[in-house]
Coordinates of C-alpha atoms in Angstrom, one line a residue:
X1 CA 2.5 25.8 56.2
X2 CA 1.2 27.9 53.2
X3 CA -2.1 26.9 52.0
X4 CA -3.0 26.7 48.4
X5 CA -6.8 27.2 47.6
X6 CA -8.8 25.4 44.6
X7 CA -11.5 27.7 43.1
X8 CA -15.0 26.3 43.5
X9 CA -15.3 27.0 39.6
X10 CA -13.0 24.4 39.1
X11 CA -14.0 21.5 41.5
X12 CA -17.6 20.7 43.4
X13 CA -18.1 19.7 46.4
X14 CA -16.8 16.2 46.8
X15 CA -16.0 13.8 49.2
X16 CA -12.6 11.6 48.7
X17 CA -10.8 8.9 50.7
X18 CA -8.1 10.7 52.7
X19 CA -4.7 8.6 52.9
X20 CA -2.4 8.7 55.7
X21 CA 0.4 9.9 55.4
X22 CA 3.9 8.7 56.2
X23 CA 7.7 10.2 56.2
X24 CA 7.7 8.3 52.5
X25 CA 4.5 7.9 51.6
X26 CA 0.6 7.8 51.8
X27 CA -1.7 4.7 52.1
X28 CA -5.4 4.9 51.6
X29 CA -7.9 5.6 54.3
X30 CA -12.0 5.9 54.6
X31 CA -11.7 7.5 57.5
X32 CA -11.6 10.9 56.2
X33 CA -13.1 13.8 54.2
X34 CA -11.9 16.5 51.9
X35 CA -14.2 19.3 51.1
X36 CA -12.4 20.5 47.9
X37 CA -14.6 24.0 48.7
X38 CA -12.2 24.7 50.8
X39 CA -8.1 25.2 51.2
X40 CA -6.3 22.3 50.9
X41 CA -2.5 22.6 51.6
X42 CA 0.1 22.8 48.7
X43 CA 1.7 19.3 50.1
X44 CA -1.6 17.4 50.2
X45 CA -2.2 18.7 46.7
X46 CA 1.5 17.3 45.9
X47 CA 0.5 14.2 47.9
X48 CA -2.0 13.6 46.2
X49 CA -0.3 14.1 42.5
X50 CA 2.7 11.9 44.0
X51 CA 0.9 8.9 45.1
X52 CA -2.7 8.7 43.8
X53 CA -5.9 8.0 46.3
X54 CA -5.2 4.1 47.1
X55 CA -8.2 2.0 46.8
X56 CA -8.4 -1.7 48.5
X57 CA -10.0 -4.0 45.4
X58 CA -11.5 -6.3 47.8
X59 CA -13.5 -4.1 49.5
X60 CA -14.5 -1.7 46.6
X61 CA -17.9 -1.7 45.3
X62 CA -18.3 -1.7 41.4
X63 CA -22.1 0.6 40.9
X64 CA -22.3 -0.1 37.4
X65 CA -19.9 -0.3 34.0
X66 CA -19.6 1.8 31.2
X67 CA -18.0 2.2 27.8
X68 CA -15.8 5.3 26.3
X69 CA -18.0 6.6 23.6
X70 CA -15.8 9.6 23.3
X71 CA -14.5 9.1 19.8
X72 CA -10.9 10.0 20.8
X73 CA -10.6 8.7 24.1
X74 CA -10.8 10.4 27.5
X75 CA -8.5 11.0 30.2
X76 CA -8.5 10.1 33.7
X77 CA -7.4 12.9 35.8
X78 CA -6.2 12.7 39.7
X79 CA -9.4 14.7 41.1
X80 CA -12.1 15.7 39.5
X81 CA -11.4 18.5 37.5
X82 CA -10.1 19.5 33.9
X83 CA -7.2 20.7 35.8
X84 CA -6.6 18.3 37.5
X85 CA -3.4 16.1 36.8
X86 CA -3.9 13.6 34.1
X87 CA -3.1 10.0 35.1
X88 CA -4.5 7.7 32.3
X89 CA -5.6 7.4 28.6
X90 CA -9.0 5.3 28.1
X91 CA -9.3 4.6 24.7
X92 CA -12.5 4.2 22.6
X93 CA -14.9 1.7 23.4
X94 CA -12.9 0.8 27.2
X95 CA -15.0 -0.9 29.6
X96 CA -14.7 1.4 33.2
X97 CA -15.9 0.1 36.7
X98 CA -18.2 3.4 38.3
X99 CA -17.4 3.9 42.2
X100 CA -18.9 6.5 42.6
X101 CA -21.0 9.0 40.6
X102 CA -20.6 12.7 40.9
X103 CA -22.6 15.3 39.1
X104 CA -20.2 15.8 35.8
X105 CA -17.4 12.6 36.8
X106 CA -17.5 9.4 37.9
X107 CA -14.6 7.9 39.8
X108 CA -13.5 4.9 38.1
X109 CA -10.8 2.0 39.7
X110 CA -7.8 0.8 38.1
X111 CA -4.6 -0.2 38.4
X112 CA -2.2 2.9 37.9
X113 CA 1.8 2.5 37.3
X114 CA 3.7 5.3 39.9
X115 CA 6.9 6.1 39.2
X116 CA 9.8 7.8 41.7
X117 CA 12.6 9.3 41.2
X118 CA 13.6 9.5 45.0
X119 CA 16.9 11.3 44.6
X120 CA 15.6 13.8 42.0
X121 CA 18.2 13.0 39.8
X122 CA 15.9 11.9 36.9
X123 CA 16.6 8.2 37.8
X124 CA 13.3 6.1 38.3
X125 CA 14.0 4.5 41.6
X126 CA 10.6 2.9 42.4
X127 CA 8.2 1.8 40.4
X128 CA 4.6 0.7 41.8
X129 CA 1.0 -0.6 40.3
X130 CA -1.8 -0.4 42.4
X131 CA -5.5 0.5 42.5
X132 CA -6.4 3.7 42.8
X133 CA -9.7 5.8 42.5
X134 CA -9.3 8.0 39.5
X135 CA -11.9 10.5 37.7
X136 CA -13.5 10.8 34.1
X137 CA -16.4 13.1 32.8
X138 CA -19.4 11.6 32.7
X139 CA -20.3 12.8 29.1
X140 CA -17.9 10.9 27.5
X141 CA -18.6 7.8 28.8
X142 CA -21.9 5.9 28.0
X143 CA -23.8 2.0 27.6
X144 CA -22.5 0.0 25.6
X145 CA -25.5 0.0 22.7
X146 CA -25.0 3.8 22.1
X147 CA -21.5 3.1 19.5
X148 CA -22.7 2.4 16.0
X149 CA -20.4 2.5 13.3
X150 CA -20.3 5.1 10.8
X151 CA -19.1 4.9 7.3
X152 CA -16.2 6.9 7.8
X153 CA -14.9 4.2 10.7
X154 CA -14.9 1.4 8.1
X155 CA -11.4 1.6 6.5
X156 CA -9.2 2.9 9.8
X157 CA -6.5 0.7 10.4
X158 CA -4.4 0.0 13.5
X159 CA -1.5 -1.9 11.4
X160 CA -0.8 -1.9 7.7
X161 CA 1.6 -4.9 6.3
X162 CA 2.4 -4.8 2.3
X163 CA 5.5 -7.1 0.5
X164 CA 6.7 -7.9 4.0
X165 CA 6.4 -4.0 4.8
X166 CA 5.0 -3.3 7.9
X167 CA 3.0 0.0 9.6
X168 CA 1.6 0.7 12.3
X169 CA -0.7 3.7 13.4
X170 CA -1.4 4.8 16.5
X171 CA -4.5 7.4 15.9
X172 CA -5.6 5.2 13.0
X173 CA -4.8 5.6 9.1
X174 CA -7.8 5.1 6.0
X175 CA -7.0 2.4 3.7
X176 CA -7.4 4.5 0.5
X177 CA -6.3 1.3 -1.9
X178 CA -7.2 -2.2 -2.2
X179 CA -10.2 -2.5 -0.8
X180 CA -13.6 -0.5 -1.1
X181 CA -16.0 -0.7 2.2
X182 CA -19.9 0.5 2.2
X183 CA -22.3 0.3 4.9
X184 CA -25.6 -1.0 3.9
X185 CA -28.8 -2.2 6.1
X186 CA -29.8 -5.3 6.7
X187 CA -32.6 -5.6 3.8
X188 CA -29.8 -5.5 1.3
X189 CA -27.1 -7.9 3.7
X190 CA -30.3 -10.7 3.3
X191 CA -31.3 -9.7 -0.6
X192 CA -27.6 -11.0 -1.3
X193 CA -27.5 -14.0 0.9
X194 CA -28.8 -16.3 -1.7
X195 CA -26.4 -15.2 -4.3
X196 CA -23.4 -16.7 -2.0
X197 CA -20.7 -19.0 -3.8
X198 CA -19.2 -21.5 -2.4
X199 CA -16.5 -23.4 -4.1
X200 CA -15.4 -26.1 -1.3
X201 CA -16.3 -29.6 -2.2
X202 CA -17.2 -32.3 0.7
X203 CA -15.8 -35.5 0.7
X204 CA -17.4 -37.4 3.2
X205 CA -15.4 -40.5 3.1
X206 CA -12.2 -38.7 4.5
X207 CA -12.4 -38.8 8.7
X208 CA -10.5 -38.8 11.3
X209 CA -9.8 -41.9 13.1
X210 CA -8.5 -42.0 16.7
X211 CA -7.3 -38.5 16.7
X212 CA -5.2 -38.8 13.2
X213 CA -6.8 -37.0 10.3
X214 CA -5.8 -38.7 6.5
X215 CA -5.5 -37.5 3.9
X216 CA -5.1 -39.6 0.4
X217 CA -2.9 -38.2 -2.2
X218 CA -2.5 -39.0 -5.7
X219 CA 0.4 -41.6 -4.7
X220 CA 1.0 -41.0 -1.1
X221 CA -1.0 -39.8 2.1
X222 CA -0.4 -36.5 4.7
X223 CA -1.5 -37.5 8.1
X224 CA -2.3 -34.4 10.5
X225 CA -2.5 -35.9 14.4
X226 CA -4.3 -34.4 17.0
X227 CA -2.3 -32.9 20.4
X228 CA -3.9 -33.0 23.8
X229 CA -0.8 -31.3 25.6
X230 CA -2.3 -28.3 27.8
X231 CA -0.9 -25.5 26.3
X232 CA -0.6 -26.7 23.0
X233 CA -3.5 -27.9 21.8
X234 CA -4.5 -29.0 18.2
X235 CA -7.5 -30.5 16.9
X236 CA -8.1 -30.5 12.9
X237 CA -10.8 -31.5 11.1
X238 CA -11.2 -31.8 7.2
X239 CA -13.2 -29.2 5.9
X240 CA -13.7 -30.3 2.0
X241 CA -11.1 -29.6 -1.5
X242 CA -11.1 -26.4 -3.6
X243 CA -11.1 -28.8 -6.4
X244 CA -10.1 -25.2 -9.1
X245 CA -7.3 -24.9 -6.7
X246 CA -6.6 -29.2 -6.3
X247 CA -6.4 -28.2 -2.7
X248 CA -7.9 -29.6 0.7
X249 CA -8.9 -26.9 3.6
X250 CA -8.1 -27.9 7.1
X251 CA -9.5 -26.3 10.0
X252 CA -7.3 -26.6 13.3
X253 CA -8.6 -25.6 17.1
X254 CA -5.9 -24.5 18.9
X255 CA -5.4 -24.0 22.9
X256 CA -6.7 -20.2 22.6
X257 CA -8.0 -19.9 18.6
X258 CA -8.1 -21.6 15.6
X259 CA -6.5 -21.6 12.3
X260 CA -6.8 -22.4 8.4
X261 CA -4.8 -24.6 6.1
X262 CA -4.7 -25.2 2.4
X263 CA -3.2 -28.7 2.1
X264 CA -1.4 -30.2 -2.0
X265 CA -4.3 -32.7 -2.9
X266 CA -1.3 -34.1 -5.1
X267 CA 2.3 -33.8 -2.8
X268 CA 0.7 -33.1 0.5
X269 CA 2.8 -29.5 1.1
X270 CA 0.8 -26.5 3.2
X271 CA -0.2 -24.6 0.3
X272 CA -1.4 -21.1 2.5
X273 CA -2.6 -20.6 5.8
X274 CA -5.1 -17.9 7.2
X275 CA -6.0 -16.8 10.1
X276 CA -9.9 -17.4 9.6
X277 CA -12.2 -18.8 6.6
X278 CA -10.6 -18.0 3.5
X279 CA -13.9 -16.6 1.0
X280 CA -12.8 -17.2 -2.6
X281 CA -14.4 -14.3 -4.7
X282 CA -16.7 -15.4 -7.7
X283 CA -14.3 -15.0 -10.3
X284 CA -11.8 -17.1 -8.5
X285 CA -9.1 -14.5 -8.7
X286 CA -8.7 -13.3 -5.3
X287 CA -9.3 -14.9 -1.2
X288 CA -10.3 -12.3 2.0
X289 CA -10.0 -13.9 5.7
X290 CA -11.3 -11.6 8.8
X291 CA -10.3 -12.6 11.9
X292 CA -11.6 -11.2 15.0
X293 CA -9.1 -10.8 17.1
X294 CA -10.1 -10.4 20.7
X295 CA -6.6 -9.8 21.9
X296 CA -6.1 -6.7 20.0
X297 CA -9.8 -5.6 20.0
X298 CA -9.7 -5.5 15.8
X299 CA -10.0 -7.2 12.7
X300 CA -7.1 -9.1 11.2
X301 CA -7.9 -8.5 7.4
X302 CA -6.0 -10.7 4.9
X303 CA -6.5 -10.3 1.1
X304 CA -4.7 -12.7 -1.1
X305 CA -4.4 -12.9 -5.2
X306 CA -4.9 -16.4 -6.9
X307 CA -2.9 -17.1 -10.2
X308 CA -3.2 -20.5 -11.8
X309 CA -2.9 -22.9 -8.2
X310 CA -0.9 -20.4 -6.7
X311 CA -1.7 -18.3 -3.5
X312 CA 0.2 -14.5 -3.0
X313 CA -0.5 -12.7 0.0
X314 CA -1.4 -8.6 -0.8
X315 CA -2.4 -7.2 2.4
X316 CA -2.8 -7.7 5.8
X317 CA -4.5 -5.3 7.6
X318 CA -5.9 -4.4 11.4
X319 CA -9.5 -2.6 11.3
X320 CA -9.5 -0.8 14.5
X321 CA -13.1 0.1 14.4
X322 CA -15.5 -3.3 14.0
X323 CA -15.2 -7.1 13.9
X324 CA -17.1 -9.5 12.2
X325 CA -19.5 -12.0 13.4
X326 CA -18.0 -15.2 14.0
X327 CA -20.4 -17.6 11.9
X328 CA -19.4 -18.5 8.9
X329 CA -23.1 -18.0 7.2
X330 CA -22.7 -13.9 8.4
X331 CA -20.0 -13.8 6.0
X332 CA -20.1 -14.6 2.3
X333 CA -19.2 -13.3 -0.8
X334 CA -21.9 -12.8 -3.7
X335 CA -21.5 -13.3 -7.3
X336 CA -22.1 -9.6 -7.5
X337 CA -18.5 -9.6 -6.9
X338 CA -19.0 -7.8 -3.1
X339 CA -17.9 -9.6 -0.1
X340 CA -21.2 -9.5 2.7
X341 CA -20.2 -9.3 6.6
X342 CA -22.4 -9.0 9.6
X343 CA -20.2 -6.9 11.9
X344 CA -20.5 -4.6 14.9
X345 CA -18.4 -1.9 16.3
X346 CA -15.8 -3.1 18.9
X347 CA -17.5 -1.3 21.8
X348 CA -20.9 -2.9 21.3
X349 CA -19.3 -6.4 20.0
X350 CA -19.6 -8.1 23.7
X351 CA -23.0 -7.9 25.5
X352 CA -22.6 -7.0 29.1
X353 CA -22.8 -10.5 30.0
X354 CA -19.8 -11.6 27.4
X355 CA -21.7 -12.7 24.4
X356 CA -21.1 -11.5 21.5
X357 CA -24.0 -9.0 20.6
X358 CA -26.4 -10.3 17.8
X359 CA -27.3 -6.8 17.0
X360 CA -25.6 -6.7 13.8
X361 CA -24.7 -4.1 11.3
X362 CA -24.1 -5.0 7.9
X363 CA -20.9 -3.7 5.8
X364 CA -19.8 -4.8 2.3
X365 CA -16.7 -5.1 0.7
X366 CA -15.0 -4.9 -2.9
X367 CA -11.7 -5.9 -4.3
X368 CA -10.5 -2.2 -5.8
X369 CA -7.7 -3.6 -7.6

């Protein structure tokens, strides 16, 4: 069988996990070792690209986790080499379990999708996910506490939705209008702190009462009950009236998140509904919620206008590049007309042991309008 050789400028010396082989495919194996310094056949390098080096989870040890830093991603490759056949994007700020560590890669595991077409007819016949051992350079991944956000990171969004008009970006797109971002240091974030406003009056005497909230209207009452069914859990809990706006604010816990109403302190109606807090800006004219979203890794951004009692959504709009602290006293918005958030970039918003990381950095934000 013809043998095809690997330069030893390309790959080092390295030790793999041979599979063994069958008349359709290979399984994975410890049991054997491939110097890559010298000739490996033309069909084990095809194996290889075919079906992957097969890893058993149970019985793999994780040496230690690290993060992307590489500000456009990496790619996994099938062996460790530029060369090598790419088998997976990472994208910034991905968390990667080490297996082993090489001099310029680490083998990572994951689950990689493998598709056949068995008859060569450009039909997908089979289609697998498994773990495998893959490979990424070492200088592109890092700890997590090395990521700090730049100015230039603040305004990239993932998704863009105006007058019901949605976008979506895939490398990321600067929001040029609307809103104006700076990055400031902490001295200034706690300078401003005392100058918060808060327009949301308490009224102690409304409560909830065997899992029904109440609400008393000017000639009627709205009643919000509380749901225990697994799945579809909501608990709400007053909050206090916007008494500018005549309206209550709601907060609801769901199964997996939370939510914000506006409630008609006359009729009762849902006024609005956000998807966090809702920060009324000093001169009453405009709202900002960020959300946090930890499915999407991003900040759900909504900026709404306020005419008379009347609530118009502008924007909404997903930050790919930080999320804000989740307490409501990180974020507020001074009567120098600037809304303050504590926030942190996505790749160093979760400590290693799934806290969020109190390690803040400090942005500000103006309605540009």
């Amino acid at each position: 069988m013809p043998s095809f050789k690997i330069p030893t400028y390309i790959f080092s010396s390295i030790i793999l996990c041979l599979t063994t082989f069958s008349y359709h495919s290979a399984m994975a194996s410890q049991n054997g070792i491939i110097d890559l310094n010298k000739p490996i056949s033309a069909a084990l390098l095809a194996q290889y690209n075919r079906d992957g080096i097969e890893i058993d989870y149970d019985d793999t040890t994780v040496l230690k986790q690290v993060y992307v830093t590489a500000k456009d991603g990496l790619i996994a490759r099938q062996l460790p080499s530029g060369a090598a056949r790419k088998v997976k994007s990472y994208a910034f700020g991905e968390k990667l379990d080490v297996i082993e560590d090489r001099k310029d890669w680490y083998a990572v595991q994951d689950r990689i999708r493998r598709e056949y077409d068995e008859d060569n007819d450009g039909v997908v016949e089979t289609d697998t996910i498994k773990w495998e051992k893959v490979f990424v350079k070492k200088a592109q991944t890092g700890p997590i506490n090395t990521t700090a956000l730049t100015a230039e990171d603040l305004n990239i969004m993932s998704y863009l939705s105006v007058a019901g008009d949605s976008a979506h970006f895939e490398n990321g797109e600067a929001l040029n209008d609307y809103l104006q971002f700076e990055l400031i240091d902490k001295a200034l974030f706690e300078r401003k702190r005392p100058l918060a406003v808060n327009f949301l009056s308490t009224d102690k005497t409304i409560k909830k009462k065997n899992g029904v909230l109440s609400i008393q209207l000017a000639k009627d009452s709205v009643k919000f009950v509380d749901s225990d069914i697994e799945g579809d859990t909501e608990d709400y809990r007053y909050l206090g009236k916007f008494d500018f706006l005549d309206q209550h604010l709601i907060e609801v816990q769901y199964w997996e998140g939370h939510g914000y109403k506006m409630v008609d302190a006359v009729e009762g109606y849902l006024k609005q509904e956000f998807s966090d807090y809702p920060y009324i800006s000093p001169n009453k004219q405009y709202i900002i919620s960020t959300y946090a979203n930890p499915y999407e890794l991003n900040t759900d951004l909504e900026l709404y206008k306020i005419e008379g009692n009347d609530i118009t959504p502008i924007i909404l709009a997903g930050f790919k590049n930080w999320m804000p602290s989740t307490e409501k006293e990180d974020i507020f918005w001074a009567r120098d007309g600037y809304l303050y958030l504590a926030v942190n970039h996505i790749a160093t918003y979760w400590t290693a042991d799934g806290n969020i990381n109190d390690q803040f950095q400090y942005v500000r934000i103006k309605v540009n309008l």
